[in-house]
Coordinates of N, CA and C in Angstrom, one line a residue:
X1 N 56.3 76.4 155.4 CA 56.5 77.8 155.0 C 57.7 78.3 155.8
X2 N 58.7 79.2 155.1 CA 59.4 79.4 155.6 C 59.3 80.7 156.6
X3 N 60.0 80.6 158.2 CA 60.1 81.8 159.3 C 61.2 83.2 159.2
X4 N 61.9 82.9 158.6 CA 63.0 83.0 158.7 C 62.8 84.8 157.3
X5 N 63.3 85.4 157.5 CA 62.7 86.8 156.6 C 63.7 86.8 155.1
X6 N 64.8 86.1 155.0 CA 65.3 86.1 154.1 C 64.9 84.6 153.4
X7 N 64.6 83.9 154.1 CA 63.7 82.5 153.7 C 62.9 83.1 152.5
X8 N 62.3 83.9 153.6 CA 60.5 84.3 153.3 C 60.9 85.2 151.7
X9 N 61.9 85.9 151.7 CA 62.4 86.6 150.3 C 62.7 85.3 149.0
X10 N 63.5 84.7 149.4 CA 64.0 83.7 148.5 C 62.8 83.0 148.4
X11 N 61.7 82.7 148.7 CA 60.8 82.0 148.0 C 59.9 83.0 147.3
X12 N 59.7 84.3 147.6 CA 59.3 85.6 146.6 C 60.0 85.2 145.3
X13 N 61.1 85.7 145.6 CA 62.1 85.6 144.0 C 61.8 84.7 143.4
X14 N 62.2 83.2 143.9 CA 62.3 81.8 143.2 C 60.5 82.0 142.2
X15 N 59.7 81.8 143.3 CA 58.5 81.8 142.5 C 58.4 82.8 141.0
X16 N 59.1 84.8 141.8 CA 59.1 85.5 140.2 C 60.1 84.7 139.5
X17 N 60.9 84.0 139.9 CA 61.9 83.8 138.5 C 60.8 82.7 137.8
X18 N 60.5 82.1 138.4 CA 60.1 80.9 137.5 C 58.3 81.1 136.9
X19 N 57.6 82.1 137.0 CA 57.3 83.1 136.4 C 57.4 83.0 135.0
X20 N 58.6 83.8 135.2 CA 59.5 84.6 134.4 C 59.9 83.6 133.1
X21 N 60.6 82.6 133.9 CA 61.0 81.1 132.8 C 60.1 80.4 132.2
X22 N 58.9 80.4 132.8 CA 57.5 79.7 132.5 C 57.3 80.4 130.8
X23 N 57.1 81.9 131.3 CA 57.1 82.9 130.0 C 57.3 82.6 129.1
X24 N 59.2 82.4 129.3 CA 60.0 82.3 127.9 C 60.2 81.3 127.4
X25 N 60.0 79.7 128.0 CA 59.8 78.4 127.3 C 58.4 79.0 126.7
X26 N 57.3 79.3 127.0 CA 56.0 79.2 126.4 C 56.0 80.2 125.0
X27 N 57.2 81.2 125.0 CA 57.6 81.7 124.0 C 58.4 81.3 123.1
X28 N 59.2 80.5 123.4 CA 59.9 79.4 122.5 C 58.8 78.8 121.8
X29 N 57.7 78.0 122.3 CA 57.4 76.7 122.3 C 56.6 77.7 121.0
X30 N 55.5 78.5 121.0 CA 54.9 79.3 120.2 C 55.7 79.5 118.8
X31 N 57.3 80.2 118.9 CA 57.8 80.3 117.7 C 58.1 79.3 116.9
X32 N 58.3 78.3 117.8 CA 58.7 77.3 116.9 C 57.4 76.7 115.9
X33 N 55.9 76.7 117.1 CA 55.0 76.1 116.5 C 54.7 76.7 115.3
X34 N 54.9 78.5 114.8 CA 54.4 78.8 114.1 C 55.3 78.4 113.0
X35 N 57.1 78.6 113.4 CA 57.4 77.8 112.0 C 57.0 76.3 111.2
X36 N 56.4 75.6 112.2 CA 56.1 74.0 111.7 C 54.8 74.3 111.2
X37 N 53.6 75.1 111.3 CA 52.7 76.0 110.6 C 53.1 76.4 109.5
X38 N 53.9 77.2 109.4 CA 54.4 77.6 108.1 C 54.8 76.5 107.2
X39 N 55.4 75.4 107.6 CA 55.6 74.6 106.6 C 54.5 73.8 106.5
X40 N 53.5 73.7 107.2 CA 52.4 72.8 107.0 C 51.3 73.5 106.0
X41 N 51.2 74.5 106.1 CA 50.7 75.3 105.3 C 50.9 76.0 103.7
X42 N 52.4 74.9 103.4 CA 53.1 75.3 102.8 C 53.4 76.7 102.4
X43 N 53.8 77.7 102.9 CA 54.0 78.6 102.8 C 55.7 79.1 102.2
X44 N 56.2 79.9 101.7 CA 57.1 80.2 101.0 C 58.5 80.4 101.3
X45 N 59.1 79.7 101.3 CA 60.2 79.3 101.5 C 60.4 80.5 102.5
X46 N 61.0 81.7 101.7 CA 61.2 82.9 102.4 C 60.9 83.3 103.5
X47 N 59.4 83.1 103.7 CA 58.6 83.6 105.4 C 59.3 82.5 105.5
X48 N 59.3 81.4 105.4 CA 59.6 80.2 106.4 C 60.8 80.2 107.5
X49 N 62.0 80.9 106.3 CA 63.5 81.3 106.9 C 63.0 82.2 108.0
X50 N 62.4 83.2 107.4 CA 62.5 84.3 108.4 C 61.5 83.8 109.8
X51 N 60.9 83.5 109.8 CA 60.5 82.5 110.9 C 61.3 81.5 111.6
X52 N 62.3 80.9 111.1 CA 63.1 80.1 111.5 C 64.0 80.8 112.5
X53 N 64.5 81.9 111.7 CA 65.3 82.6 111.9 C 65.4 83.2 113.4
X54 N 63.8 83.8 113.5 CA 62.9 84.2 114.7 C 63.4 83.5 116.1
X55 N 62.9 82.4 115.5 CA 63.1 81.0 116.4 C 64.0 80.8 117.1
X56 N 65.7 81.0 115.9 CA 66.8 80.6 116.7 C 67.0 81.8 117.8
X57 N 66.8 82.8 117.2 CA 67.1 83.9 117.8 C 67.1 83.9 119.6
X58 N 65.5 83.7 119.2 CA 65.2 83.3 120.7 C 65.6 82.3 121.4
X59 N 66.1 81.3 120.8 CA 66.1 79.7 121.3 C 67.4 80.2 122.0
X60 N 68.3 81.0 121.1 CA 70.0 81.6 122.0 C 69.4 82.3 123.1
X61 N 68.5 83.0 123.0 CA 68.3 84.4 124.7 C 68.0 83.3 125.5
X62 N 67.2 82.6 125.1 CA 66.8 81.8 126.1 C 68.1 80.9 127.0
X63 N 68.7 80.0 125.9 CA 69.7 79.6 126.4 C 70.8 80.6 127.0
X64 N 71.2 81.8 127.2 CA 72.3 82.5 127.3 C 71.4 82.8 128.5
X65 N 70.5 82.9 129.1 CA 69.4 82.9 130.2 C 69.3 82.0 131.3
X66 N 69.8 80.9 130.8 CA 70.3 79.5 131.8 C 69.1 79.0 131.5
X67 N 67.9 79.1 130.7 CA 66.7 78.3 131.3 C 66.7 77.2 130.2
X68 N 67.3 77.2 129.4 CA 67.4 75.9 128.4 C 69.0 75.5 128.5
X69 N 69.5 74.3 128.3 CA 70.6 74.0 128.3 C 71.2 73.9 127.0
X70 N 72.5 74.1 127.0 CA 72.5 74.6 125.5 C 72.4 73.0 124.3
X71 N 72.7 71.9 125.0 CA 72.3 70.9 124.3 C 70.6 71.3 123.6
X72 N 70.0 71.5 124.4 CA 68.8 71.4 124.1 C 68.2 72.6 123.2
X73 N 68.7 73.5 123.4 CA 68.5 74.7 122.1 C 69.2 74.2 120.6
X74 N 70.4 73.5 121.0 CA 71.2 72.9 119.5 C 70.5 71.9 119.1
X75 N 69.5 70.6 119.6 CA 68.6 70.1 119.0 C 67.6 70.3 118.7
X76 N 66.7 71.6 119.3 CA 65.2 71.9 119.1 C 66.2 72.8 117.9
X77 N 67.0 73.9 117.7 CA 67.1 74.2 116.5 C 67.8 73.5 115.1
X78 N 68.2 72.7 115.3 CA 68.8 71.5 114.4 C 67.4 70.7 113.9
X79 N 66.8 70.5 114.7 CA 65.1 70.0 114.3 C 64.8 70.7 113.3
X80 N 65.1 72.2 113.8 CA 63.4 73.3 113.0 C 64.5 72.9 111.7
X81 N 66.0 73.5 111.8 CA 66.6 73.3 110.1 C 66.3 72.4 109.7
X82 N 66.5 71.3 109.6 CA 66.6 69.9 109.2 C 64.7 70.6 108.1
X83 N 64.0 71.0 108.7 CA 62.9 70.7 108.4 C 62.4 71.6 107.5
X84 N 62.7 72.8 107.5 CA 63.0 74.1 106.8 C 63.7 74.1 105.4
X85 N 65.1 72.8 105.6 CA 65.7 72.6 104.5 C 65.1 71.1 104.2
X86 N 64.3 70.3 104.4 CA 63.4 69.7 103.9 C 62.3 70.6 102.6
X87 N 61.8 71.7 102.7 CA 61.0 72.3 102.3 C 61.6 72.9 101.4
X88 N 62.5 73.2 101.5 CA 63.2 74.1 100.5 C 64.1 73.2 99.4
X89 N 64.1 72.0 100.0 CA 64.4 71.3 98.5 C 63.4 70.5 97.8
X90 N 61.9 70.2 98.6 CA 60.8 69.7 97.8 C 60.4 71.3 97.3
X91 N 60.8 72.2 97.0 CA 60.3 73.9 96.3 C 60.9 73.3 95.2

């Protein structure tokens, strides 16, 4: 443990930040699940988009946030498309 009083601050923060980051991956991880829902469920093309849509939205805050790297937002959303326009051409 740290002695030192600004020590003792920086492991405050670090812990809220990561908190904080814990949050918004667990909020990613949610939107995306409901869009792969949505198509399991076959549901209508339309919600599907707009759900998609949801997704990227967040998948950029997150990344522009530092807590995803942006490689990794351009694959997890390149995934959901890929899969979304799967659906929309078996319609």
């Amino acid at each position: 443990m740290p002695r030192i009083k600004s020590a003792k601050k920086r492991v405050a923060v670090t812990e809220r930040n990561r908190l904080r980051n814990v949050a918004y991956r667990s909020s990613v991880k949610t939107a995306i699940k409901r869009v792969l829902q949505a198509i399991t469920a076959h549901e209508s093309s339309a919600d599907v988009t707009t759900l998609q849509r949801k997704a990227d939205g967040l998948i950029d805050r997150v990344t522009l946030k530092g807590i995803f790297h942006k490689n990794k937002a351009a694959r997890l959303k390149s995934r959901l498309a890929k899969k979304v326009n799967a659906l929309k051409k078996a319609a």
